[in-house]
GROMACS .gro file of C-alpha atoms in nm:
model
  298
    1MET     CA    1   0.000   0.000   0.000
    2SER     CA    2   0.282   0.236  -0.088
    3GLY     CA    3   0.404   0.285   0.265
    4VAL     CA    4   0.061   0.330   0.423
    5ARG     CA    5   0.035   0.117   0.735
    6ALA     CA    6  -0.334   0.026   0.713
    7SER     CA    7  -0.320  -0.193   1.022
    8SER     CA    8  -0.222   0.107   1.236
    9ALA     CA    9  -0.501   0.335   1.110
   10ARG     CA   10  -0.735   0.451   1.385
   11ILE     CA   11  -0.926   0.742   1.533
   12GLU     CA   12  -0.750   0.868   1.846
   13GLN     CA   13  -0.980   1.041   2.094
   14LEU     CA   14  -0.827   1.313   2.312
   15ALA     CA   15  -1.145   1.475   2.447
   16PRO     CA   16  -1.511   1.370   2.487
   17GLU     CA   17  -1.623   1.639   2.241
   18LEU     CA   18  -1.469   1.443   1.954
   19GLU     CA   19  -1.766   1.206   1.946
   20ARG     CA   20  -1.990   1.489   1.817
   21ILE     CA   21  -1.754   1.523   1.520
   22ILE     CA   22  -1.643   1.170   1.439
   23SER     CA   23  -1.701   0.826   1.583
   24PRO     CA   24  -1.388   0.678   1.747
   25SER     CA   25  -1.470   0.353   1.565
   26GLU     CA   26  -1.509   0.517   1.222
   27PRO     CA   27  -1.308   0.324   0.957
   28ILE     CA   28  -1.041   0.509   0.759
   29GLN     CA   29  -1.061   0.436   0.386
   30HIS     CA   30  -0.760   0.384   0.160
   31LEU     CA   31  -0.873   0.499  -0.187
   32ALA     CA   32  -0.566   0.508  -0.415
   33ASP     CA   33  -0.188   0.534  -0.409
   34GLY     CA   34   0.122   0.550  -0.629
   35PHE     CA   35   0.133   0.928  -0.668
   36GLY     CA   36   0.425   1.167  -0.652
   37GLY     CA   37   0.715   0.925  -0.661
   38THR     CA   38   1.007   0.985  -0.430
   39GLN     CA   39   0.969   1.364  -0.461
   40GLY     CA   40   0.591   1.362  -0.409
   41PRO     CA   41   0.340   1.465  -0.321
   42ALA     CA   42  -0.029   1.420  -0.386
   43GLU     CA   43  -0.187   1.754  -0.289
   44GLY     CA   44  -0.470   2.002  -0.326
   45PRO     CA   45  -0.784   1.784  -0.292
   46LEU     CA   46  -1.101   1.963  -0.408
   47TRP     CA   47  -1.454   1.821  -0.418
   48TRP     CA   48  -1.638   1.912  -0.740
   49LYS     CA   49  -1.998   1.889  -0.624
   50GLU     CA   50  -2.169   1.901  -0.967
   51GLY     CA   51  -1.965   1.612  -1.099
   52ARG     CA   52  -1.961   1.429  -0.764
   53HIS     CA   53  -1.588   1.371  -0.790
   54LEU     CA   54  -1.265   1.483  -0.625
   55LEU     CA   55  -0.984   1.664  -0.807
   56PHE     CA   56  -0.631   1.657  -0.667
   57SER     CA   57  -0.277   1.741  -0.773
   58ASP     CA   58   0.002   1.492  -0.843
   59ILE     CA   59   0.273   1.757  -0.824
   60HIS     CA   60   0.594   1.576  -0.918
   61ASN     CA   61   0.424   1.394  -1.205
   62ASN     CA   62   0.278   1.727  -1.327
   63ARG     CA   63  -0.077   1.593  -1.345
   64ARG     CA   64  -0.425   1.674  -1.220
   65MET     CA   65  -0.613   1.367  -1.108
   66LYS     CA   66  -0.980   1.285  -1.063
   67TYR     CA   67  -1.120   1.039  -0.812
   68ASP     CA   68  -1.471   0.907  -0.877
   69PRO     CA   69  -1.615   0.736  -0.567
   70GLY     CA   70  -1.660   0.378  -0.670
   71GLY     CA   71  -1.491   0.439  -1.005
   72GLY     CA   72  -1.123   0.491  -0.928
   73VAL     CA   73  -0.866   0.749  -1.033
   74SER     CA   74  -0.794   0.899  -1.377
   75VAL     CA   75  -0.580   1.180  -1.522
   76VAL     CA   76  -0.776   1.493  -1.622
   77LEU     CA   77  -0.493   1.732  -1.713
   78GLU     CA   78  -0.125   1.698  -1.801
   79PRO     CA   79   0.086   1.910  -1.770
   80THR     CA   80  -0.033   2.149  -1.498
   81ASN     CA   81   0.278   2.365  -1.436
   82ARG     CA   82   0.311   2.141  -1.129
   83ALA     CA   83   0.002   2.291  -0.971
   84ASN     CA   84  -0.048   2.244  -0.598
   85GLY     CA   85  -0.345   2.393  -0.409
   86LEU     CA   86  -0.688   2.403  -0.577
   87THR     CA   87  -1.017   2.573  -0.493
   88ARG     CA   88  -1.316   2.739  -0.663
   89ASP     CA   89  -1.441   3.097  -0.670
   90LEU     CA   90  -1.801   3.210  -0.622
   91GLN     CA   91  -1.876   3.146  -0.990
   92GLY     CA   92  -1.745   2.790  -0.961
   93ARG     CA   93  -1.426   2.855  -1.160
   94LEU     CA   94  -1.116   2.654  -1.071
   95ILE     CA   95  -0.837   2.845  -0.895
   96ALA     CA   96  -0.492   2.681  -0.895
   97CYS     CA   97  -0.153   2.757  -0.742
   98GLU     CA   98   0.111   2.673  -1.004
   99HIS     CA   99   0.468   2.604  -0.891
  100ASP     CA  100   0.658   2.607  -1.220
  101SER     CA  101   0.494   2.923  -1.358
  102ARG     CA  102   0.504   3.089  -1.012
  103ARG     CA  103   0.148   3.214  -1.041
  104VAL     CA  104  -0.213   3.171  -0.932
  105THR     CA  105  -0.455   3.108  -1.219
  106ARG     CA  106  -0.828   3.089  -1.279
  107GLN     CA  107  -0.981   2.856  -1.536
  108GLU     CA  108  -1.272   3.030  -1.702
  109LEU     CA  109  -1.593   2.847  -1.788
  110ASP     CA  110  -1.481   2.831  -2.155
  111GLY     CA  111  -1.154   2.665  -2.049
  112SER     CA  112  -0.930   2.967  -2.101
  113ILE     CA  113  -0.681   3.069  -1.830
  114THR     CA  114  -0.674   3.402  -1.647
  115VAL     CA  115  -0.375   3.498  -1.431
  116VAL     CA  116  -0.496   3.593  -1.083
  117ALA     CA  117  -0.146   3.684  -0.955
  118ASN     CA  118   0.211   3.631  -1.068
  119SER     CA  119   0.398   3.925  -0.912
  120PHE     CA  120   0.394   4.169  -0.624
  121HIS     CA  121   0.519   4.525  -0.683
  122GLY     CA  122   0.683   4.409  -1.005
  123GLN     CA  123   0.864   4.115  -0.844
  124ARG     CA  124   0.776   3.758  -0.938
  125LEU     CA  125   0.610   3.540  -0.679
  126ASN     CA  126   0.799   3.247  -0.529
  127ARG     CA  127   0.593   2.927  -0.553
  128PRO     CA  128   0.224   2.982  -0.469
  129ASN     CA  129   0.121   2.692  -0.251
  130ASP     CA  130  -0.240   2.696  -0.133
  131VAL     CA  131  -0.551   2.907  -0.185
  132VAL     CA  132  -0.896   2.974  -0.038
  133VAL     CA  133  -1.185   3.197  -0.146
  134LYS     CA  134  -1.387   3.395   0.106
  135SER     CA  135  -1.764   3.435   0.080
  136ASP     CA  136  -1.717   3.791  -0.054
  137GLY     CA  137  -1.517   3.655  -0.347
  138CYS     CA  138  -1.173   3.763  -0.226
  139ILE     CA  139  -0.892   3.517  -0.297
  140TYR     CA  140  -0.633   3.445  -0.026
  141PHE     CA  141  -0.318   3.249  -0.113
  142THR     CA  142   0.014   3.155   0.042
  143ASP     CA  143   0.349   3.203  -0.131
  144PRO     CA  144   0.629   3.036   0.068
  145TRP     CA  145   0.993   3.125   0.008
  146THR     CA  146   1.124   2.771  -0.001
  147SER     CA  147   1.479   2.809  -0.132
  148PRO     CA  148   1.680   3.068   0.065
  149ALA     CA  149   2.003   2.891  -0.038
  150ALA     CA  150   1.960   3.018  -0.395
  151PRO     CA  151   1.854   3.383  -0.358
  152GLU     CA  152   1.948   3.473  -0.714
  153GLN     CA  153   1.651   3.265  -0.832
  154TRP     CA  154   1.397   3.466  -0.635
  155ASP     CA  155   1.276   3.824  -0.649
  156LEU     CA  156   1.096   3.806  -0.314
  157THR     CA  157   1.290   3.689  -0.008
  158PHE     CA  158   1.001   3.631   0.232
  159SER     CA  159   0.704   3.398   0.269
  160GLY     CA  160   0.384   3.587   0.199
  161VAL     CA  161   0.009   3.555   0.241
  162TYR     CA  162  -0.184   3.765  -0.011
  163ARG     CA  163  -0.540   3.882  -0.072
  164VAL     CA  164  -0.672   3.953  -0.422
  165THR     CA  165  -1.006   4.130  -0.472
  166PRO     CA  166  -1.274   3.956  -0.683
  167ASP     CA  167  -1.210   4.187  -0.981
  168LEU     CA  168  -0.837   4.100  -0.957
  169GLY     CA  169  -0.771   4.474  -0.936
  170THR     CA  170  -0.609   4.493  -0.593
  171MET     CA  171  -0.352   4.259  -0.441
  172THR     CA  172  -0.254   4.311  -0.078
  173LEU     CA  173   0.032   4.153   0.117
  174LEU     CA  174  -0.123   4.041   0.445
  175ILE     CA  175   0.171   3.865   0.612
  176ASP     CA  176   0.541   3.893   0.526
  177ASP     CA  177   0.701   3.615   0.726
  178GLU     CA  178  -1.399   3.458   0.749
  179ASN     CA  179  -1.341   3.659   1.057
  180VAL     CA  180  -1.039   3.447   1.135
  181LEU     CA  181  -0.763   3.350   0.892
  182TYR     CA  182  -0.564   3.040   0.987
  183VAL     CA  183  -0.213   3.003   0.846
  184ASN     CA  184   0.012   2.700   0.880
  185ASP     CA  185   0.365   2.789   0.989
  186THR     CA  186   0.509   2.457   0.884
  187ARG     CA  187   0.869   2.529   0.981
  188ARG     CA  188   0.771   2.624   1.336
  189GLY     CA  189   0.521   2.339   1.365
  190HIS     CA  190   0.218   2.544   1.457
  191ILE     CA  191  -0.096   2.715   1.324
  192ARG     CA  192  -0.123   3.092   1.353
  193ALA     CA  193  -0.457   3.272   1.366
  194PHE     CA  194  -0.543   3.630   1.272
  195GLU     CA  195  -0.866   3.824   1.307
  196LEU     CA  196  -0.986   3.979   0.982
  197LEU     CA  197  -1.081   4.345   0.966
  198PRO     CA  198  -1.409   4.444   0.793
  199ASN     CA  199  -1.216   4.533   0.475
  200GLY     CA  200  -1.072   4.181   0.456
  201THR     CA  201  -0.719   4.264   0.568
  202LEU     CA  202  -0.556   4.138   0.887
  203ALA     CA  203  -0.565   4.283   1.234
  204LYS     CA  204  -0.198   4.200   1.285
  205HIS     CA  205  -0.209   4.266   1.659
  206THR     CA  206  -0.435   3.959   1.690
  207ASP     CA  207  -0.161   3.726   1.560
  208ARG     CA  208  -0.151   3.426   1.792
  209VAL     CA  209  -0.048   3.063   1.800
  210PHE     CA  210  -0.370   2.867   1.757
  211ALA     CA  211  -0.225   2.518   1.805
  212ASP     CA  212   0.114   2.345   1.811
  213LEU     CA  213   0.105   2.023   1.608
  214ARG     CA  214   0.460   1.902   1.657
  215GLY     CA  215   0.536   1.556   1.791
  216ASP     CA  216   0.762   1.254   1.772
  217GLU     CA  217   0.578   1.108   1.473
  218PRO     CA  218   0.625   1.221   1.112
  219GLY     CA  219   0.417   1.511   0.983
  220VAL     CA  220   0.405   1.890   1.008
  221PRO     CA  221   0.114   2.138   0.988
  222ASP     CA  222  -0.002   2.115   0.627
  223GLY     CA  223  -0.345   2.134   0.472
  224MET     CA  224  -0.629   2.280   0.673
  225LYS     CA  225  -1.009   2.303   0.658
  226VAL     CA  226  -1.292   2.421   0.883
  227ASP     CA  227  -1.638   2.270   0.933
  228VAL     CA  228  -1.964   2.464   0.958
  229GLU     CA  229  -1.935   2.481   1.339
  230GLY     CA  230  -1.584   2.625   1.332
  231ASN     CA  231  -1.388   2.312   1.420
  232VAL     CA  232  -1.044   2.305   1.256
  233TYR     CA  233  -0.886   2.005   1.081
  234CYS     CA  234  -0.517   2.006   0.996
  235GLY     CA  235  -0.236   1.768   0.914
  236GLY     CA  236   0.035   1.742   1.180
  237ALA     CA  237   0.252   1.492   1.361
  238GLY     CA  238   0.100   1.145   1.329
  239GLY     CA  239  -0.205   1.229   1.119
  240ILE     CA  240  -0.492   1.479   1.095
  241TRP     CA  241  -0.562   1.679   1.411
  242ILE     CA  242  -0.916   1.790   1.496
  243MET     CA  243  -0.949   2.102   1.714
  244ASP     CA  244  -1.236   2.315   1.832
  245ARG     CA  245  -1.258   2.685   1.743
  246ASN     CA  246  -1.043   2.770   2.048
  247GLY     CA  247  -0.759   2.539   1.948
  248LYS     CA  248  -0.837   2.260   2.196
  249LYS     CA  249  -0.716   1.928   2.055
  250LEU     CA  250  -1.006   1.685   2.040
  251GLY     CA  251  -0.849   1.395   1.852
  252ARG     CA  252  -0.653   1.268   1.554
  253VAL     CA  253  -0.721   1.070   1.239
  254VAL     CA  254  -0.415   0.843   1.242
  255HIS     CA  255  -0.416   0.722   0.881
  256GLY     CA  256  -0.075   0.551   0.883
  257ALA     CA  257   0.094   0.752   0.607
  258PRO     CA  258   0.415   0.940   0.693
  259ALA     CA  259   0.264   1.288   0.645
  260THR     CA  260  -0.063   1.460   0.558
  261THR     CA  261  -0.021   1.705   0.270
  262ASN     CA  262  -0.375   1.841   0.240
  263ILE     CA  263  -0.742   1.775   0.320
  264ALA     CA  264  -1.085   1.860   0.177
  265PHE     CA  265  -1.448   1.804   0.266
  266GLY     CA  266  -1.667   1.643   0.002
  267GLY     CA  267  -1.955   1.410  -0.071
  268ASP     CA  268  -2.314   1.512  -0.133
  269ASP     CA  269  -2.349   1.621   0.231
  270TRP     CA  270  -1.989   1.754   0.273
  271LYS     CA  271  -1.933   1.496   0.548
  272THR     CA  272  -1.654   1.300   0.378
  273LEU     CA  273  -1.307   1.418   0.479
  274TYR     CA  274  -1.064   1.342   0.196
  275PHE     CA  275  -0.691   1.361   0.260
  276THR     CA  276  -0.370   1.328   0.062
  277SER     CA  277  -0.027   1.216   0.177
  278ARG     CA  278   0.293   1.216  -0.023
  279ASN     CA  279   0.181   0.910  -0.216
  280HIS     CA  280  -0.181   0.825  -0.144
  281LEU     CA  281  -0.544   0.937  -0.120
  282GLY     CA  282  -0.775   0.841   0.165
  283SER     CA  283  -1.100   0.942   0.333
  284VAL     CA  284  -1.297   0.919   0.654
  285ASN     CA  285  -1.659   1.010   0.731
  286VAL     CA  286  -1.742   1.281   0.983
  287LYS     CA  287  -2.068   1.393   1.148
  288ILE     CA  288  -2.048   1.770   1.091
  289PRO     CA  289  -2.037   1.904   0.734
  290GLY     CA  290  -1.738   2.097   0.613
  291VAL     CA  291  -1.766   2.449   0.472
  292PRO     CA  292  -1.877   2.403   0.108
  293VAL     CA  293  -1.661   2.499  -0.190
  294PRO     CA  294  -1.741   2.735  -0.354
  295PRO     CA  295  -1.853   2.922  -0.041
  296GLN     CA  296  -2.200   3.073  -0.026
  297ARG     CA  297  -2.194   3.441  -0.113
  298ARG     CA  298  -2.262   3.681   0.173
   0.00000   0.00000   0.00000
């Protein structure tokens, strides 16, 4: 099973409140593997509700994959500029973070590509990594600076979080290192949380550590989603951590793979939690629906 230790998969309960979210006896499903190769990973899972299928990125192999529940996995696009994170805007258009082209793109309904962002103040982005769309249509994406040993290759020498307005007319740098924006600080092993101001920018004085997900087992904070009640799900040491809106750790989905790369809610009722690791795709059923994608306009 490509390094996935199925026999060790389990739901680990850390607090009684977990049982409202997921049953401790809930089985963890292994759906597909063989992605990414040694450089990995599988990434960017996105449930496409109209087609009742899941899209995800196979970054190293430069492919976009589709998983049909009950029908297996197929390739839907190759090449992809080694795209990573995927989401949809309010009109249902696909938004993708592309590594090789160092840009964020939007696929229009006719299939054409619009560049959402590829530079900041005339300097090329690093490697856009993940993206989310707010209910007002604003696009938030991360742009890590992943190669400080080769500064001549990069125009920007910091890891940024950016906000782009729905008309793509204004791009704002929010961080240079819904009413809360959660950001994984993978190198430090924790999740940071910021309150959002009414104009969609950050109240930087509210910057706080939401949860520390380090541990002895493999895995760092990577991939994150929120359910309709505000519970937070994020990859970390040993699996997927489930926390309440205050950062209290309620439990873990210990899926047996070395690291979680990303997660997404899906299914007709948004109660299937899909997750990718470096090489495989899995899922587990939960009791509280995730926030739908695209979000409902406010």
